Coordinates of C-alpha atoms in Angstrom, one line a residue:
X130 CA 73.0 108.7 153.7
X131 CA 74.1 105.8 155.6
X132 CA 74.4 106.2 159.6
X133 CA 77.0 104.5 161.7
X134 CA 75.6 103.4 165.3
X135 CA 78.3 102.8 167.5
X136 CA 79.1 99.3 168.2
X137 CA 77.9 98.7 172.0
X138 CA 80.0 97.0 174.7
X139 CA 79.1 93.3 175.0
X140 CA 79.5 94.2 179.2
X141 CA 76.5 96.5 179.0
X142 CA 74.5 93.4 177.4
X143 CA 75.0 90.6 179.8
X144 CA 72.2 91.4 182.4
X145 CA 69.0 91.8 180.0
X146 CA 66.3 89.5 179.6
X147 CA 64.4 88.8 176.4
X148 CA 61.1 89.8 174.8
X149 CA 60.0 85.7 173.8
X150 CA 56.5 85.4 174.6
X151 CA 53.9 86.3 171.6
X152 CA 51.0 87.1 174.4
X153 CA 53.0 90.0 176.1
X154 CA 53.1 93.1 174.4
X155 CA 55.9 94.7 172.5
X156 CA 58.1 96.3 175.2
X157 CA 57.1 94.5 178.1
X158 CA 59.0 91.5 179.5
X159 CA 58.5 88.2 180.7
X160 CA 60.8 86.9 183.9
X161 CA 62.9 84.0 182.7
X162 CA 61.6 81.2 185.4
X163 CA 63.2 78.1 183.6
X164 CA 66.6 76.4 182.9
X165 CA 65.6 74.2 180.2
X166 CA 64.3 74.9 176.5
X167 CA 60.9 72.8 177.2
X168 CA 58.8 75.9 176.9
X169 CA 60.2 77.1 173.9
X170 CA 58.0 73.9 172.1
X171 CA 60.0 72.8 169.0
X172 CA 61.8 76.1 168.4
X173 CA 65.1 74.5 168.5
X174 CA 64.2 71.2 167.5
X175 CA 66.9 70.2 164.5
X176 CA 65.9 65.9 164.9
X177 CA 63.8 66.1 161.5
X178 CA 60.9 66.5 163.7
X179 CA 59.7 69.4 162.0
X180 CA 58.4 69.1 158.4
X181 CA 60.6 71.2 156.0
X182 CA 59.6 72.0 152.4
X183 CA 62.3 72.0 149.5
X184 CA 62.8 75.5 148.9
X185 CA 62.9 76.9 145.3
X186 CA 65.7 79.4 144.2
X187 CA 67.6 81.3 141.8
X188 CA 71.3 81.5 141.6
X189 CA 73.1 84.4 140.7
X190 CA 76.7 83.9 139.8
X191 CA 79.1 87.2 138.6
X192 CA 81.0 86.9 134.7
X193 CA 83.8 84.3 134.7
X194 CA 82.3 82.0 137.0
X195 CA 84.6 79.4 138.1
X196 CA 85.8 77.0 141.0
X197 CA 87.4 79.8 142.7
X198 CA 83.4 81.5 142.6
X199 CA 82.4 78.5 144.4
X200 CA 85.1 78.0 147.0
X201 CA 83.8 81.6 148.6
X202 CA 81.1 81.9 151.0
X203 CA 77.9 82.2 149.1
X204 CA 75.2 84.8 149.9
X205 CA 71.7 83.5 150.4
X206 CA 69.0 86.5 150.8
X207 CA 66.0 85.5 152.0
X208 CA 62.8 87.9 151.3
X209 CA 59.8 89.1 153.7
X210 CA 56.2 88.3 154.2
X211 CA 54.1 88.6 150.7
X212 CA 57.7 88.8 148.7
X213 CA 59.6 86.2 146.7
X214 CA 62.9 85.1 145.2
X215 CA 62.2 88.0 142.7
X216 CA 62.0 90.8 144.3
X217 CA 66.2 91.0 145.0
X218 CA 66.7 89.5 141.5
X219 CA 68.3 92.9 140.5
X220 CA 70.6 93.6 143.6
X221 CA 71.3 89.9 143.7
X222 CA 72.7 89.9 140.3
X223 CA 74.9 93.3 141.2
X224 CA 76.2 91.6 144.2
X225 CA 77.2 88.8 142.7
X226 CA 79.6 91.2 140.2
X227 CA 80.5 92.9 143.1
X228 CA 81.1 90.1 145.9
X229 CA 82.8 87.7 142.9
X230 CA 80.4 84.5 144.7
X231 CA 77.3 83.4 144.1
X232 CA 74.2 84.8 145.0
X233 CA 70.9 82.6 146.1
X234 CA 67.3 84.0 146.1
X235 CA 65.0 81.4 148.4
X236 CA 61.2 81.2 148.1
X237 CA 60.2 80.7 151.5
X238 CA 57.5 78.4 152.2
X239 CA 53.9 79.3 151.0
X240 CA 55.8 82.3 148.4
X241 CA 56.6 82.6 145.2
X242 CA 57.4 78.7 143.6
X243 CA 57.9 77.1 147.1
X244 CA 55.3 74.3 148.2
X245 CA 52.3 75.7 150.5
X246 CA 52.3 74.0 154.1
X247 CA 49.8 74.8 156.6
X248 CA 52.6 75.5 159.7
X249 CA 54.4 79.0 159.5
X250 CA 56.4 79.9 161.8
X251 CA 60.4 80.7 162.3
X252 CA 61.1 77.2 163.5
X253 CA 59.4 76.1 160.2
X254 CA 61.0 78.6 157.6
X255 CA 64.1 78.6 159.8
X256 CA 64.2 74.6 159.0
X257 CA 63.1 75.2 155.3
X258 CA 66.6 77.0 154.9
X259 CA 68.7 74.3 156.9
X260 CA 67.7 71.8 155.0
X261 CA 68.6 74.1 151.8
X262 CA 72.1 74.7 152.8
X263 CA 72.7 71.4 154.0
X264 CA 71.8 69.9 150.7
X265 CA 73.5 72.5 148.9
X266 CA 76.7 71.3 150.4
X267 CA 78.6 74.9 150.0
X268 CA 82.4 74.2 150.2
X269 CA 82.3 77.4 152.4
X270 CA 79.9 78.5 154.9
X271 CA 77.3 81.3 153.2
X272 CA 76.1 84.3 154.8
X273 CA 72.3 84.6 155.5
X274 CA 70.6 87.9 154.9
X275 CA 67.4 88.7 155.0
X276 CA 64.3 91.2 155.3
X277 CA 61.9 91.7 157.5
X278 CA 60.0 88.2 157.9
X279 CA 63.5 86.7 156.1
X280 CA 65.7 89.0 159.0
X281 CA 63.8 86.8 161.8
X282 CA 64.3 84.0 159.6
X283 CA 68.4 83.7 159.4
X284 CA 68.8 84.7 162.8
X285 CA 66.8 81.6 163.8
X286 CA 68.9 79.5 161.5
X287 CA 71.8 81.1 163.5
X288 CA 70.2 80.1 166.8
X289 CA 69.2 77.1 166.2
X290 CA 72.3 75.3 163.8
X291 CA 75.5 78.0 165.1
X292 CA 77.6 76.2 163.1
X293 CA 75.5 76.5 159.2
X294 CA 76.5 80.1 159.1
X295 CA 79.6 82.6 158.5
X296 CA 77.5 85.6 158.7
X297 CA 74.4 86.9 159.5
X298 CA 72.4 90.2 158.4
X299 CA 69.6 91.2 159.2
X300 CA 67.8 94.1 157.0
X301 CA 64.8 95.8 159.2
X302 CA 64.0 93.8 161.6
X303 CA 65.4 92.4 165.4
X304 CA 65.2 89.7 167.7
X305 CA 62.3 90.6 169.4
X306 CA 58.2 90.1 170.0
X307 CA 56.3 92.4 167.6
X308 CA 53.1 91.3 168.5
X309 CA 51.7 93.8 170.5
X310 CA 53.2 96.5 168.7
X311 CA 50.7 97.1 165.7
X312 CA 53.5 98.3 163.9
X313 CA 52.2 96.8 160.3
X314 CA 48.8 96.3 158.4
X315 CA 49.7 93.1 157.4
X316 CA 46.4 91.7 158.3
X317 CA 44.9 93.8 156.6
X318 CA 46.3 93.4 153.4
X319 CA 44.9 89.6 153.8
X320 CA 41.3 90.4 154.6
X321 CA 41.0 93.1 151.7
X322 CA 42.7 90.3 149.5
X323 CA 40.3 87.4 150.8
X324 CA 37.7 90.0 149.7
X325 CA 38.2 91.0 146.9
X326 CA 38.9 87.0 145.7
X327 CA 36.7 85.1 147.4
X328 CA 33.0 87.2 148.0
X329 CA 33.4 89.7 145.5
X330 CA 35.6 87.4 142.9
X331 CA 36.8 90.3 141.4
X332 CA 37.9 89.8 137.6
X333 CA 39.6 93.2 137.1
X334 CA 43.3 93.9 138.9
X335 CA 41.9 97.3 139.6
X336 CA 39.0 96.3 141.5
X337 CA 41.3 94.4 143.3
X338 CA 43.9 97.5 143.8
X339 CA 40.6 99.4 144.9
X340 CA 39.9 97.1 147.8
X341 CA 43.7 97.0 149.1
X342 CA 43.3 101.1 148.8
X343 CA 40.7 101.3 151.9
X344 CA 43.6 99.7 153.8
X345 CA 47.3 101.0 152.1
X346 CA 47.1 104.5 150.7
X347 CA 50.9 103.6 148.7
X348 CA 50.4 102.7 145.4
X349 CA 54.0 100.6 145.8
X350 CA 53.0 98.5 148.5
X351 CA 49.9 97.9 146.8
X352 CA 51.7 97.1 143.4
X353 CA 54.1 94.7 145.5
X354 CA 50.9 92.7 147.2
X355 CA 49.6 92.2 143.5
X356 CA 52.6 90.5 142.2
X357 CA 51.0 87.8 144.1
X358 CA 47.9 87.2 142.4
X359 CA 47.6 85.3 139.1
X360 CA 45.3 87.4 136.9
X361 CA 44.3 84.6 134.5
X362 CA 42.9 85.6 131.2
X363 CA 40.6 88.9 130.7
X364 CA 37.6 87.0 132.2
X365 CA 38.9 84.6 134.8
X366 CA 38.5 85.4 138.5
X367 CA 41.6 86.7 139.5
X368 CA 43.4 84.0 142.0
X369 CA 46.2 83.9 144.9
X370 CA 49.6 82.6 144.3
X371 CA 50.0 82.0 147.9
X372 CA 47.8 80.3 150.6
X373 CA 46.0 83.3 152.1
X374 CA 44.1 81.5 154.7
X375 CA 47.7 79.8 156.4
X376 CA 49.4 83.4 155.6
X377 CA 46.3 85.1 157.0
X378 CA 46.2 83.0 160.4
X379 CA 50.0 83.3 161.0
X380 CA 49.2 87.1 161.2
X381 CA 46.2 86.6 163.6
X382 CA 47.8 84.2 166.0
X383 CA 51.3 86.2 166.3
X384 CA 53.5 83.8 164.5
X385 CA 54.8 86.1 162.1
X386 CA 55.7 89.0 164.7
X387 CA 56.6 86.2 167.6
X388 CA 60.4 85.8 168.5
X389 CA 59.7 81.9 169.8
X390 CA 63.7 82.1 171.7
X391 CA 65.6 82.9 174.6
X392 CA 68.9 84.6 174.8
X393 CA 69.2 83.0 178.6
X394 CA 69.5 79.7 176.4
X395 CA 70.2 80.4 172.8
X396 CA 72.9 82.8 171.8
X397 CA 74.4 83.5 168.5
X398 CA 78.5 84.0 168.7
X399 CA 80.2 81.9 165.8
X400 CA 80.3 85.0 163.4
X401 CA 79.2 88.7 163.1
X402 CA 76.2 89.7 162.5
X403 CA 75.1 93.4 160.6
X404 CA 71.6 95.0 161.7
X405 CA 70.6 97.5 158.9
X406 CA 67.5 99.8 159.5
X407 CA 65.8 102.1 157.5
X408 CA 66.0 105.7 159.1
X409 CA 62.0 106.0 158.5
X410 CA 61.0 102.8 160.0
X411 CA 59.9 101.9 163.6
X412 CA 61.1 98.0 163.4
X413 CA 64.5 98.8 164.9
X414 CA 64.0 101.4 167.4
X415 CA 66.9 102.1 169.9
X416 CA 65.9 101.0 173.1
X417 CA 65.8 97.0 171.5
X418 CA 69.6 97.4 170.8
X419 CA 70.4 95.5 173.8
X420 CA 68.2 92.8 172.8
X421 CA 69.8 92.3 169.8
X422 CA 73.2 92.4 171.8
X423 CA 71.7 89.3 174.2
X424 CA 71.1 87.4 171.2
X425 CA 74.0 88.5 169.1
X426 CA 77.1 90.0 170.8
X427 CA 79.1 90.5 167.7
X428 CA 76.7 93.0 166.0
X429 CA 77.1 96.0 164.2
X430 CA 74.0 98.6 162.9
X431 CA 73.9 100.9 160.0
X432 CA 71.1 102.8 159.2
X433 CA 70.0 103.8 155.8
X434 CA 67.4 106.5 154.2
X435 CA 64.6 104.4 153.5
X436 CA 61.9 102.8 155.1
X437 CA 60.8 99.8 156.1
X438 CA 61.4 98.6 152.7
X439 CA 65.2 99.0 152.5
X440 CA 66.6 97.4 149.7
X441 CA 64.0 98.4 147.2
X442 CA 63.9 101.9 148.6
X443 CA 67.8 102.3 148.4
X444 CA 69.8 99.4 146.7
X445 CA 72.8 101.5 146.2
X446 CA 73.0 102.3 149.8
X447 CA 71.8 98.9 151.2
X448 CA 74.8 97.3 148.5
X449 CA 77.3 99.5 149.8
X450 CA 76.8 98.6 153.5
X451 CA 76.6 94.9 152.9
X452 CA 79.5 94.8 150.8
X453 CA 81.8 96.5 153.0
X454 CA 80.6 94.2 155.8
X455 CA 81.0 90.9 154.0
X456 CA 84.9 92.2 152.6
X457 CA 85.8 93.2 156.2
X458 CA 84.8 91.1 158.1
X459 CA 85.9 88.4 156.2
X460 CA 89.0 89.6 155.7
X461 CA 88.8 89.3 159.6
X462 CA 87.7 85.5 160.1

């Protein structure tokens, strides 16, 4: 079942202030005191100072391909923290049919076949993607959507370049600090893995699954977090595909649930933007709807049976509410 949340009035958004600082807690809010984005560090720097990574992909492209196919606005999804380019291979491929364009799966930085950097961050993935788009040179602008870690992720890029993108979508997640919140055990998954690896150099997957198992009672979750170890042959020490150390101290220091902006500066109004939710999670809770307004006036919300983990949970439902969006509202531009 897919809920409709009415669209709120951009008038009832104009006097809120954001959540930006990763030492308050989730729901309290720090005064805006400055007119300049000094304090925001490098979070909107786009000079090349930041090191970017080139990103690896997979294109997905629908029967019949041709230059029409590429004239449209591509899609480019962009996965969540301990996923990859493969975990929408499926749904990418059905959207592609469905949408007649092409289809992009990114690796973000330190997952799946992209390079391993020590700095993780949104300004850092967020310039990762820029610098895939631009080089892409898309005759049309794509639409970003992403998931969870990938939802913060476009809406930086949206922030931070407003002209790179047509449209924005963000699946289970919002423009907000999470860092107080304790609303995930991702730092948990990283200690049981560092573990399990590195003391106990397990040899056996299911020793492995048995240490993630005092942490994550879901046998999913725990079968997702093992698509990213290599498992060698029947003797080797099972090893990490991705740089648990970086991944693990992004987690501790608030980077990965941080929201490093400021709606006071930083606003995103060159295109719509979709905010879908799973019906079971807590990421998207009601009373951070006007947050998302500040940074996004032009937003719409669905909600979908599922939780946190929308698209695997419920692709049918998640590809009917993206679809819709993309044909309407481009119909609209």
């Amino acid at each position: 079942m897919i809920r409709i949340i009415p669209k709120l009035s951009s008038r009832n958004l104009i006097n809120v202030t954001c959540r930006y600082s990763s030492s308050i807690p989730y729901g309290q809010v720090k005064p805006f005191t400055r007119n300049d984005a000094s304090y925001l560090g490098d979070a909107l720097s786009i000079d090349g100072s930041i090191e970017t990574v080139a990103l690896k992909f997979e294109r997905h492209s629908p029967p019949n391909h041709n230059h029409q196919t590429d004239a449209k606005s591509p899609v480019i999804i962009l996965h969540g923290l301990f996923g990859s380019k493969t975990n929408t291979r499926t749904v990418s491929k059905q959207l592609a049919q469905l949408l007649h364009r092409n289809v992009y799966c990114l690796d973000l930085r330190n997952f799946g076949e992209s390079p391993h950097i020590n700095r993780l961050d949104y300004p850092s993935l967020a310039a990762d993607v820029e610098r895939f788009i631009d080089e892409s040179k898309f005759e049309s602008k794509p639409i970003l959507v992403g998931h969870s870690m990938g939802a913060k992720t476009v809406m930086a890029v949206a922030l931070r370049r407003p002209d790179l993108a047509k449209m924005v979508v963000s699946v289970d997640n919002a423009p907000v600090d999470l860092s107080g919140s304790n609303a995930s055990n991702f730092g948990k998954y990283v200690n049981q893995l560092r573990l399990a690896l590195e003391k106990y150099q397990y040899t056996n997957i299911k020793d492995v699954d048995r240490e993630l198992a005092k942490v994550e009672s879901n046998i999913v979750v725990r079968q997702f977090l093992l698509t990213n170890l290599n498992r060698g042959k029947k003797e080797d020490i099972i090893k990490s595909k991705i740089p648990l150390d970086v991944i693990g101290n992004s987690i501790a220091n608030g980077s990965i649930a941080a929201w490093p902006f400021d709606s006071n500066l930083v606003r995103w109004s060159k295109g719509p933007t979709l905010f879908i939710r799973g019906s079971k999670s807590k990421y998207v809770p009601d009373d951070i709807l006007p947050d998302i307004g500040s940074y996004f006036p032009d937003f719409e919300i669905r909600e979908i049976e599922a939780g946190h983990w929308v698209i695997s949970e419920n692709p049918e439902e998640f590809k009917k509410v993206l679809v819709e969006f993309i044909e309407r509202k481009e119909d609209d531009i």
